[in-house]
């Protein structure tokens, strides 16, 4: 029956001429933004942005003296990238950045989160800087500012200089952490006269485990748990060195903080006991990185659970790790743990997630909009922060180009509408979320998926490099214009 209905609807849509459909849409999109219908939107001054990262969009991997990164090597290992592609060319953003900035402006975004490719600036990770590499970011920042868009810079989005992996074992060594601090100081010295917000490392929670634990991200290693825990500790130390470097070398008013894919916990059912359990869970499930950064200590439960695999550390390191930050950047996509209260263990129990739980085009991307309400709310309480930014949120889709040349990504719009409605619920209750960066501005090189997964507001034809706005670009433009989720 439902099959029949959908077939009938399809026939009806097919009956509309492409031109009529495009005309109707253009008319709808041209209408002035409707006022928020739910009595309020986001707070005034809320920062609306989009995000990308260097290796995923820049291409030009051999140009202007850029050194190799661990991803340049990893993508060449047969079978590692689903479709066999690489980031060699990606979106050619290195050359097309002006065109891409025009796309950001078209959305009405006030901010753009990008990352600096460490091996562009220091081809070997340390030693002699490469002025041509830095120049690219000077040009990018100037062009953003010229267009009224604030640059938000990430120091590390996974493209570790290969030389550091070869010489020191990459993040296995605290030498890399110190060198990261030097690189952060250099970037701060040269760019924070114009860049006022700096994220340190993107997603320790992913690159440590995926890269060094299960080998599905660069550098592709499968080390024992004790080493993985030590590497996670090193990533927190690197974050701390970077915070100190930005403080010491940054221009006046430069702010710095992490951008972490927080292990997202939410109460399965909203009762006071479960909310309390979710709060404990959020702290404990993030004890290896965010909690130590924010509090300066590993929790007893974490150390007990890790047992002999617990990281080795000194008090001096904990001090560096917990250098005060100006904001908390949270990448929130999918619920990780729905929890209920328990009288066992630490006081919470994560529930098994059924196979039938709905997800977006990527299997891992479960649809749990309330996550973006609970996680910032509980995080603000646990870590007493008054500035949270959603440093990433977004969804993959199949994003087929229809015969009329357009992409009707109503699935992405559904996802965004629901997440933004929950985020608005949070801000209207006073949860201190100050901004939101949508992942991603445009389709790009999606790591292990290659070009197979599309997260962009703009569709990219990777043969011609033509960018085409998806319907979600109009949706997001409307959200920004209204400063409201539009529910
Ligand atoms: C985040 C990363 O984890 O999710 C992005 O910071 C990434 O770089 C995005 O593109 C989507 O992840 P994936 O694994 O589906 O490519």
CSV table of N, CA and C in Angstrom, one decimal, residues 228-371:
chain,number,residue,atom,x,y,z
A,228,UNK,N,47.0,3.4,23.0
A,228,UNK,CA,46.0,4.3,22.5
A,228,UNK,C,45.6,5.3,23.6
A,229,UNK,N,45.5,4.9,24.8
A,229,UNK,CA,45.2,5.8,26.0
A,229,UNK,C,46.3,6.8,26.2
A,230,UNK,N,47.6,6.3,26.0
A,230,UNK,CA,48.7,7.3,26.1
A,230,UNK,C,48.6,8.3,25.0
A,231,UNK,N,48.3,7.9,23.8
A,231,UNK,CA,48.2,8.9,22.7
A,231,UNK,C,47.0,9.9,22.9
A,232,UNK,N,45.9,9.4,23.5
A,232,UNK,CA,44.8,10.3,23.8
A,232,UNK,C,45.3,11.3,24.8
A,233,UNK,N,46.1,10.9,25.8
A,233,UNK,CA,46.6,11.8,26.8
A,233,UNK,C,47.5,12.8,26.1
A,234,UNK,N,48.3,12.3,25.2
A,234,UNK,CA,49.2,13.2,24.4
A,234,UNK,C,48.4,14.3,23.6
A,235,UNK,N,47.3,13.8,23.1
A,235,UNK,CA,46.5,14.8,22.3
A,235,UNK,C,46.0,15.9,23.2
A,236,UNK,N,45.6,15.5,24.5
A,236,UNK,CA,45.2,16.5,25.4
A,236,UNK,C,46.3,17.4,25.8
A,237,UNK,N,47.5,16.9,25.9
A,237,UNK,CA,48.7,17.7,26.2
A,237,UNK,C,49.0,18.7,25.1
A,238,UNK,N,48.9,18.2,23.8
A,238,UNK,CA,49.1,19.0,22.7
A,238,UNK,C,48.1,20.2,22.7
A,239,UNK,N,46.8,19.9,23.0
A,239,UNK,CA,45.8,20.9,23.2
A,239,UNK,C,46.3,22.0,24.2
A,240,UNK,N,46.7,21.5,25.3
A,240,UNK,CA,47.2,22.4,26.4
A,240,UNK,C,48.3,23.3,25.9
A,241,UNK,N,49.3,22.7,25.2
A,241,UNK,CA,50.4,23.5,24.7
A,241,UNK,C,49.9,24.6,23.7
A,242,UNK,N,49.0,24.2,22.9
A,242,UNK,CA,48.4,25.1,21.9
A,242,UNK,C,47.7,26.3,22.6
A,243,UNK,N,46.9,25.9,23.6
A,243,UNK,CA,46.2,27.0,24.4
A,243,UNK,C,47.2,28.0,24.9
A,244,UNK,N,48.3,27.5,25.5
A,244,UNK,CA,49.3,28.4,26.1
A,244,UNK,C,50.0,29.2,25.0
A,245,UNK,N,50.2,28.6,23.9
A,245,UNK,CA,50.9,29.3,22.8
A,245,UNK,C,50.1,30.4,22.2
A,246,UNK,N,48.8,30.1,22.1
A,246,UNK,CA,47.9,31.2,21.6
A,246,UNK,C,47.8,32.3,22.5
A,247,UNK,N,47.7,32.0,23.8
A,247,UNK,CA,47.7,33.0,24.9
A,247,UNK,C,49.0,33.9,24.8
A,248,UNK,N,50.1,33.2,24.6
A,248,UNK,CA,51.4,33.9,24.7
A,248,UNK,C,51.7,34.7,23.4
A,249,UNK,N,51.2,34.2,22.3
A,249,UNK,CA,51.6,34.8,21.0
A,249,UNK,C,50.4,35.4,20.2
A,250,UNK,N,49.2,35.2,20.7
A,250,UNK,CA,48.0,35.7,20.0
A,250,UNK,C,47.8,37.2,20.1
A,251,UNK,N,47.1,37.8,19.2
A,251,UNK,CA,46.8,39.2,19.2
A,251,UNK,C,45.8,39.4,20.4
A,252,UNK,N,45.6,40.6,20.7
A,252,UNK,CA,44.6,41.0,21.8
A,252,UNK,C,43.2,40.4,21.5
A,253,UNK,N,42.6,39.8,22.5
A,253,UNK,CA,41.3,39.4,22.3
A,253,UNK,C,41.1,38.1,21.6
A,254,UNK,N,42.2,37.4,21.3
A,254,UNK,CA,42.1,36.1,20.7
A,254,UNK,C,41.6,35.0,21.6
A,255,UNK,N,40.6,34.3,21.2
A,255,UNK,CA,40.0,33.3,22.1
A,255,UNK,C,40.4,31.9,21.6
A,256,UNK,N,40.5,30.9,22.5
A,256,UNK,CA,40.9,29.6,22.1
A,256,UNK,C,40.2,28.5,22.8
A,257,UNK,N,39.9,27.4,22.2
A,257,UNK,CA,39.2,26.3,22.8
A,257,UNK,C,39.3,25.0,21.9
A,258,UNK,N,38.8,23.9,22.5
A,258,UNK,CA,38.8,22.7,21.7
A,258,UNK,C,37.6,22.6,20.7
A,259,UNK,N,37.7,21.6,19.8
A,259,UNK,CA,36.5,21.3,19.0
A,259,UNK,C,36.4,19.7,19.0
A,260,UNK,N,35.6,19.3,19.9
A,260,UNK,CA,35.6,17.8,20.2
A,260,UNK,C,34.3,17.1,19.8
A,261,UNK,N,34.4,16.0,19.3
A,261,UNK,CA,33.2,15.1,19.0
A,261,UNK,C,32.9,14.5,20.3
A,262,UNK,N,32.3,15.2,21.2
A,262,UNK,CA,31.9,14.8,22.5
A,262,UNK,C,31.1,13.5,22.4
A,263,UNK,N,31.4,12.5,23.2
A,263,UNK,CA,30.6,11.3,23.3
A,263,UNK,C,29.2,11.7,23.8
A,264,UNK,N,28.2,11.7,22.9
A,264,UNK,CA,27.0,12.4,23.2
A,264,UNK,C,26.0,11.5,24.0
A,265,UNK,N,25.7,11.9,25.2
A,265,UNK,CA,24.8,11.1,26.1
A,265,UNK,C,23.5,11.9,26.3
A,266,UNK,N,22.4,11.2,26.3
A,266,UNK,CA,21.1,11.9,26.6
A,266,UNK,C,20.3,10.9,27.4
A,267,UNK,N,19.4,11.4,28.2
A,267,UNK,CA,18.5,10.5,29.0
A,267,UNK,C,17.5,9.8,28.0
A,268,UNK,N,17.4,8.5,28.2
A,268,UNK,CA,16.4,7.8,27.3
A,268,UNK,C,15.0,8.3,27.5
A,269,UNK,N,14.7,8.6,28.8
A,269,UNK,CA,13.4,9.2,29.1
A,269,UNK,C,13.7,10.3,30.1
A,270,UNK,N,13.0,11.4,29.9
A,270,UNK,CA,13.3,12.6,30.6
A,270,UNK,C,12.7,12.6,32.1
A,271,UNK,N,13.4,11.9,33.0
A,271,UNK,CA,13.0,12.0,34.4
A,271,UNK,C,14.2,12.6,35.1
A,272,UNK,N,14.0,13.1,36.3
A,272,UNK,CA,15.2,13.7,37.0
A,272,UNK,C,16.3,12.7,37.3
A,273,UNK,N,15.9,11.5,37.5
A,273,UNK,CA,17.0,10.4,37.8
A,273,UNK,C,17.8,10.2,36.5
A,274,UNK,N,17.1,10.1,35.4
A,274,UNK,CA,17.8,9.8,34.2
A,274,UNK,C,18.6,11.0,33.7
A,275,UNK,N,18.1,12.2,33.9
A,275,UNK,CA,18.9,13.4,33.5
A,275,UNK,C,20.2,13.4,34.4
A,276,UNK,N,20.1,13.1,35.6
A,276,UNK,CA,21.3,13.1,36.5
A,276,UNK,C,22.2,12.0,36.0
A,277,UNK,N,21.7,10.8,35.6
A,277,UNK,CA,22.5,9.7,35.1
A,277,UNK,C,23.2,10.2,33.8
A,278,UNK,N,22.5,10.9,32.9
A,278,UNK,CA,23.1,11.3,31.7
A,278,UNK,C,24.2,12.3,31.9
A,279,UNK,N,24.1,13.1,33.0
A,279,UNK,CA,25.1,14.1,33.3
A,279,UNK,C,26.4,13.3,33.8
A,280,UNK,N,26.2,12.3,34.6
A,280,UNK,CA,27.4,11.5,35.0
A,280,UNK,C,28.0,10.8,33.8
A,281,UNK,N,27.1,10.2,33.0
A,281,UNK,CA,27.6,9.5,31.8
A,281,UNK,C,28.4,10.5,30.9
A,282,UNK,N,27.9,11.7,30.7
A,282,UNK,CA,28.6,12.6,29.8
A,282,UNK,C,30.0,12.9,30.4
A,283,UNK,N,30.1,13.0,31.7
A,283,UNK,CA,31.4,13.3,32.2
A,283,UNK,C,32.3,12.1,32.1
A,284,UNK,N,31.8,10.9,32.4
A,284,UNK,CA,32.6,9.7,32.4
A,284,UNK,C,33.0,9.2,31.0
A,285,UNK,N,32.0,9.4,30.1
A,285,UNK,CA,32.3,8.9,28.7
A,285,UNK,C,33.3,9.8,28.0
A,286,UNK,N,33.5,11.0,28.6
A,286,UNK,CA,34.4,12.0,28.0
A,286,UNK,C,35.6,12.2,29.0
A,287,UNK,N,35.8,11.3,29.8
A,287,UNK,CA,36.9,11.5,30.9
A,287,UNK,C,38.3,11.5,30.3
A,288,UNK,N,38.5,10.8,29.2
A,288,UNK,CA,39.8,10.7,28.6
A,288,UNK,C,40.3,12.0,27.9
A,289,UNK,N,39.4,12.9,27.6
A,289,UNK,CA,39.8,14.1,26.9
A,289,UNK,C,39.2,15.3,27.4
A,290,UNK,N,37.9,15.5,27.1
A,290,UNK,CA,37.2,16.8,27.5
A,290,UNK,C,37.3,17.0,29.0
A,291,UNK,N,36.9,16.0,29.7
A,291,UNK,CA,36.9,16.2,31.2
A,291,UNK,C,38.2,16.5,31.8
A,292,UNK,N,39.3,15.9,31.3
A,292,UNK,CA,40.6,16.2,31.9
A,292,UNK,C,41.0,17.6,31.4
A,293,UNK,N,40.6,18.0,30.2
A,293,UNK,CA,40.9,19.4,29.8
A,293,UNK,C,40.2,20.4,30.6
A,294,UNK,N,39.0,20.1,31.0
A,294,UNK,CA,38.2,21.1,31.6
A,294,UNK,C,38.4,21.1,33.2
A,295,UNK,N,38.9,20.0,33.7
A,295,UNK,CA,39.0,19.9,35.2
A,295,UNK,C,40.4,19.7,35.7
A,296,UNK,N,41.3,19.2,34.8
A,296,UNK,CA,42.7,19.0,35.2
A,296,UNK,C,42.9,17.7,35.9
A,297,UNK,N,41.9,16.7,35.8
A,297,UNK,CA,42.2,15.4,36.4
A,297,UNK,C,41.4,14.3,35.7
A,298,UNK,N,42.0,13.1,35.8
A,298,UNK,CA,41.2,12.0,35.3
A,298,UNK,C,40.3,11.5,36.4
A,299,UNK,N,39.1,11.1,36.0
A,299,UNK,CA,38.2,10.7,37.1
A,299,UNK,C,38.6,9.3,37.7
A,300,UNK,N,38.2,9.0,38.9
A,300,UNK,CA,38.5,7.7,39.5
A,300,UNK,C,37.9,6.6,38.7
A,301,UNK,N,36.7,6.8,38.2
A,301,UNK,CA,36.1,5.7,37.4
A,301,UNK,C,36.9,5.4,36.1
A,302,UNK,N,37.4,6.5,35.5
A,302,UNK,CA,38.1,6.3,34.3
A,302,UNK,C,39.4,5.5,34.5
A,303,UNK,N,40.1,5.9,35.6
A,303,UNK,CA,41.4,5.3,35.9
A,303,UNK,C,41.1,3.8,36.3
A,304,UNK,N,40.0,3.6,37.0
A,304,UNK,CA,39.7,2.2,37.5
A,304,UNK,C,39.4,1.3,36.2
A,305,UNK,N,38.6,1.9,35.3
A,305,UNK,CA,38.2,1.1,34.2
A,305,UNK,C,39.4,0.8,33.3
A,306,UNK,N,40.3,1.8,33.1
A,306,UNK,CA,41.5,1.6,32.3
A,306,UNK,C,42.5,0.7,32.9
A,307,UNK,N,42.5,0.6,34.3
A,307,UNK,CA,43.4,-0.3,35.0
A,307,UNK,C,44.8,-0.2,34.5
A,308,UNK,N,45.4,-1.3,34.2
A,308,UNK,CA,46.9,-1.2,33.8
A,308,UNK,C,47.1,-0.5,32.5
A,309,UNK,N,46.0,-0.2,31.7
A,309,UNK,CA,46.1,0.5,30.4
A,309,UNK,C,46.0,2.0,30.6
A,310,UNK,N,45.8,2.5,31.9
A,310,UNK,CA,45.7,3.9,32.1
A,310,UNK,C,46.9,4.7,31.6
A,311,UNK,N,46.7,5.9,31.1
A,311,UNK,CA,47.8,6.7,30.7
A,311,UNK,C,48.8,7.1,31.8
A,312,UNK,N,50.0,7.2,31.5
A,312,UNK,CA,51.0,7.7,32.5
A,312,UNK,C,51.1,9.2,32.4
A,313,UNK,N,51.1,9.9,33.5
A,313,UNK,CA,51.1,11.4,33.4
A,313,UNK,C,51.7,12.0,34.7
A,314,UNK,N,52.0,13.3,34.5
A,314,UNK,CA,52.6,14.0,35.7
A,314,UNK,C,51.6,15.1,36.0
A,315,UNK,N,51.8,15.7,37.2
A,315,UNK,CA,51.0,16.8,37.7
A,315,UNK,C,51.2,18.0,36.7
A,316,UNK,N,52.5,18.1,36.4
A,316,UNK,CA,52.8,19.3,35.5
A,316,UNK,C,52.1,19.2,34.2
A,317,UNK,N,51.9,18.0,33.6
A,317,UNK,CA,51.2,17.8,32.4
A,317,UNK,C,49.7,18.1,32.6
A,318,UNK,N,49.2,17.7,33.7
A,318,UNK,CA,47.7,18.0,33.9
A,318,UNK,C,47.5,19.5,34.0
A,319,UNK,N,48.5,20.2,34.5
A,319,UNK,CA,48.3,21.6,34.6
A,319,UNK,C,48.3,22.2,33.2
A,320,UNK,N,49.2,21.7,32.3
A,320,UNK,CA,49.2,22.3,30.9
A,320,UNK,C,47.9,21.9,30.2
A,321,UNK,N,47.5,20.6,30.4
A,321,UNK,CA,46.3,20.1,29.7
A,321,UNK,C,45.1,21.0,30.1
A,322,UNK,N,45.0,21.4,31.3
A,322,UNK,CA,43.8,22.1,31.8
A,322,UNK,C,44.0,23.7,31.8
A,323,UNK,N,44.9,24.1,30.9
A,323,UNK,CA,45.0,25.6,30.8
A,323,UNK,C,43.6,26.1,30.4
A,324,UNK,N,43.2,27.2,31.1
A,324,UNK,CA,41.8,27.7,30.9
A,324,UNK,C,41.5,28.0,29.4
A,325,UNK,N,40.3,27.6,29.0
A,325,UNK,CA,39.9,27.9,27.6
A,325,UNK,C,38.8,29.0,27.6
A,326,UNK,N,38.6,29.5,26.4
A,326,UNK,CA,37.6,30.6,26.3
A,326,UNK,C,36.2,30.1,25.9
A,327,UNK,N,36.2,28.9,25.3
A,327,UNK,CA,34.9,28.4,24.9
A,327,UNK,C,35.1,26.9,24.7
A,328,UNK,N,34.0,26.2,24.6
A,328,UNK,CA,34.0,24.8,24.4
A,328,UNK,C,33.3,24.6,23.0
A,329,UNK,N,34.1,24.0,22.1
A,329,UNK,CA,33.6,23.6,20.7
A,329,UNK,C,33.1,22.2,20.7
A,330,UNK,N,31.9,21.9,20.4
A,330,UNK,CA,31.3,20.6,20.4
A,330,UNK,C,30.8,20.2,19.0
A,331,UNK,N,31.4,19.1,18.5
A,331,UNK,CA,30.9,18.5,17.2
A,331,UNK,C,29.8,17.6,17.6
A,332,UNK,N,28.5,17.8,17.3
A,332,UNK,CA,27.4,17.0,17.7
A,332,UNK,C,26.7,16.5,16.4
A,333,UNK,N,26.7,15.2,16.2
A,333,UNK,CA,26.0,14.7,15.0
A,333,UNK,C,24.9,13.7,15.5
A,334,UNK,N,25.4,12.6,16.1
A,334,UNK,CA,24.6,11.5,16.4
A,334,UNK,C,24.5,11.2,17.9
A,335,UNK,N,23.4,10.7,18.4
A,335,UNK,CA,23.4,10.2,19.8
A,335,UNK,C,24.4,9.0,20.0
A,336,UNK,N,25.2,9.0,21.0
A,336,UNK,CA,26.1,7.8,21.2
A,336,UNK,C,25.5,6.9,22.3
A,337,UNK,N,24.9,7.6,23.3
A,337,UNK,CA,24.4,6.8,24.5
A,337,UNK,C,23.1,7.3,25.0
A,338,UNK,N,22.1,6.5,24.9
A,338,UNK,CA,20.9,6.9,25.6
A,338,UNK,C,21.0,6.2,27.0
A,339,UNK,N,20.9,6.9,28.1
A,339,UNK,CA,21.1,6.3,29.3
A,339,UNK,C,19.9,6.4,30.3
A,340,UNK,N,19.9,5.5,31.2
A,340,UNK,CA,19.0,5.5,32.3
A,340,UNK,C,19.8,5.4,33.7
A,341,UNK,N,19.1,5.8,34.7
A,341,UNK,CA,19.8,5.7,36.0
A,341,UNK,C,20.0,4.3,36.4
A,342,UNK,N,21.0,4.1,37.2
A,342,UNK,CA,21.3,2.7,37.6
A,342,UNK,C,21.9,2.8,39.0
A,343,UNK,N,21.6,1.7,39.9
A,343,UNK,CA,22.3,1.7,41.2
A,343,UNK,C,23.6,1.0,41.1
A,344,UNK,N,24.0,0.6,39.9
A,344,UNK,CA,25.3,-0.1,39.7
A,344,UNK,C,26.4,0.9,39.3
A,345,UNK,N,27.6,0.5,39.4
A,345,UNK,CA,28.7,1.3,38.9
A,345,UNK,C,28.6,2.8,39.2
A,346,UNK,N,28.9,3.6,38.2
A,346,UNK,CA,29.0,5.0,38.4
A,346,UNK,C,27.6,5.7,38.5
A,347,UNK,N,26.5,4.9,38.3
A,347,UNK,CA,25.2,5.4,38.4
A,347,UNK,C,24.4,5.6,37.2
A,348,UNK,N,24.9,5.1,36.1
A,348,UNK,CA,24.2,5.2,34.8
A,348,UNK,C,24.3,3.9,34.0
A,349,UNK,N,23.4,3.7,33.2
A,349,UNK,CA,23.4,2.5,32.3
A,349,UNK,C,23.1,2.9,30.9
A,350,UNK,N,24.1,2.8,29.9
A,350,UNK,CA,23.8,3.1,28.5
A,350,UNK,C,23.0,1.9,28.0
A,351,UNK,N,21.9,2.3,27.2
A,351,UNK,CA,21.0,1.2,26.7
A,351,UNK,C,21.6,0.7,25.3
A,352,UNK,N,21.3,-0.5,25.0
A,352,UNK,CA,21.7,-1.0,23.7
A,352,UNK,C,20.9,-0.2,22.6
A,353,UNK,N,21.5,0.0,21.5
A,353,UNK,CA,20.8,0.8,20.4
A,353,UNK,C,20.3,-0.2,19.4
A,354,UNK,N,19.0,-0.2,19.1
A,354,UNK,CA,18.4,-1.2,18.2
A,354,UNK,C,19.0,-1.0,16.8
A,355,UNK,N,19.0,-2.0,16.0
A,355,UNK,CA,19.5,-2.0,14.6
A,355,UNK,C,18.6,-1.1,13.8
A,356,UNK,N,17.3,-1.1,14.2
A,356,UNK,CA,16.3,-0.3,13.4
A,356,UNK,C,16.3,1.2,13.7
A,357,UNK,N,17.2,1.6,14.6
A,357,UNK,CA,17.3,3.1,14.9
A,357,UNK,C,17.5,3.9,13.6
A,358,UNK,N,16.7,4.9,13.3
A,358,UNK,CA,16.9,5.6,12.0
A,358,UNK,C,18.2,6.3,11.9
A,359,UNK,N,18.8,6.3,10.7
A,359,UNK,CA,20.0,7.0,10.5
A,359,UNK,C,20.0,7.7,9.1
A,360,UNK,N,20.9,8.6,8.9
A,360,UNK,CA,21.0,9.3,7.6
A,360,UNK,C,21.8,8.4,6.6
A,361,UNK,N,22.2,9.0,5.5
A,361,UNK,CA,22.9,8.2,4.5
A,361,UNK,C,24.1,7.5,5.1
A,362,UNK,N,24.8,8.1,6.0
A,362,UNK,CA,25.9,7.4,6.7
A,362,UNK,C,25.4,6.5,7.8
A,363,UNK,N,25.8,5.3,7.9
A,363,UNK,CA,25.3,4.3,8.9
A,363,UNK,C,25.4,4.9,10.3
A,364,UNK,N,26.6,5.5,10.5
A,364,UNK,CA,26.9,6.0,11.9
A,364,UNK,C,26.0,7.2,12.3
A,365,UNK,N,25.4,7.8,11.3
A,365,UNK,CA,24.8,9.1,11.7
A,365,UNK,C,23.3,8.9,12.1
A,366,UNK,N,23.1,8.4,13.3
A,366,UNK,CA,21.8,8.3,13.8
A,366,UNK,C,21.1,9.6,14.0
A,367,UNK,N,19.8,9.6,13.8
A,367,UNK,CA,19.0,10.8,14.0
A,367,UNK,C,18.5,10.9,15.4
A,368,UNK,N,19.1,11.8,16.2
A,368,UNK,CA,18.6,12.0,17.5
A,368,UNK,C,18.7,13.5,17.9
A,369,UNK,N,17.8,14.3,17.4
A,369,UNK,CA,17.9,15.7,17.5
A,369,UNK,C,18.0,16.2,18.9
A,370,UNK,N,17.4,15.5,19.9
A,370,UNK,CA,17.4,16.0,21.3
A,370,UNK,C,18.8,15.9,21.8
A,371,UNK,N,19.7,15.3,21.1
A,371,UNK,CA,21.1,15.2,21.6
A,371,UNK,C,21.7,16.6,21.6
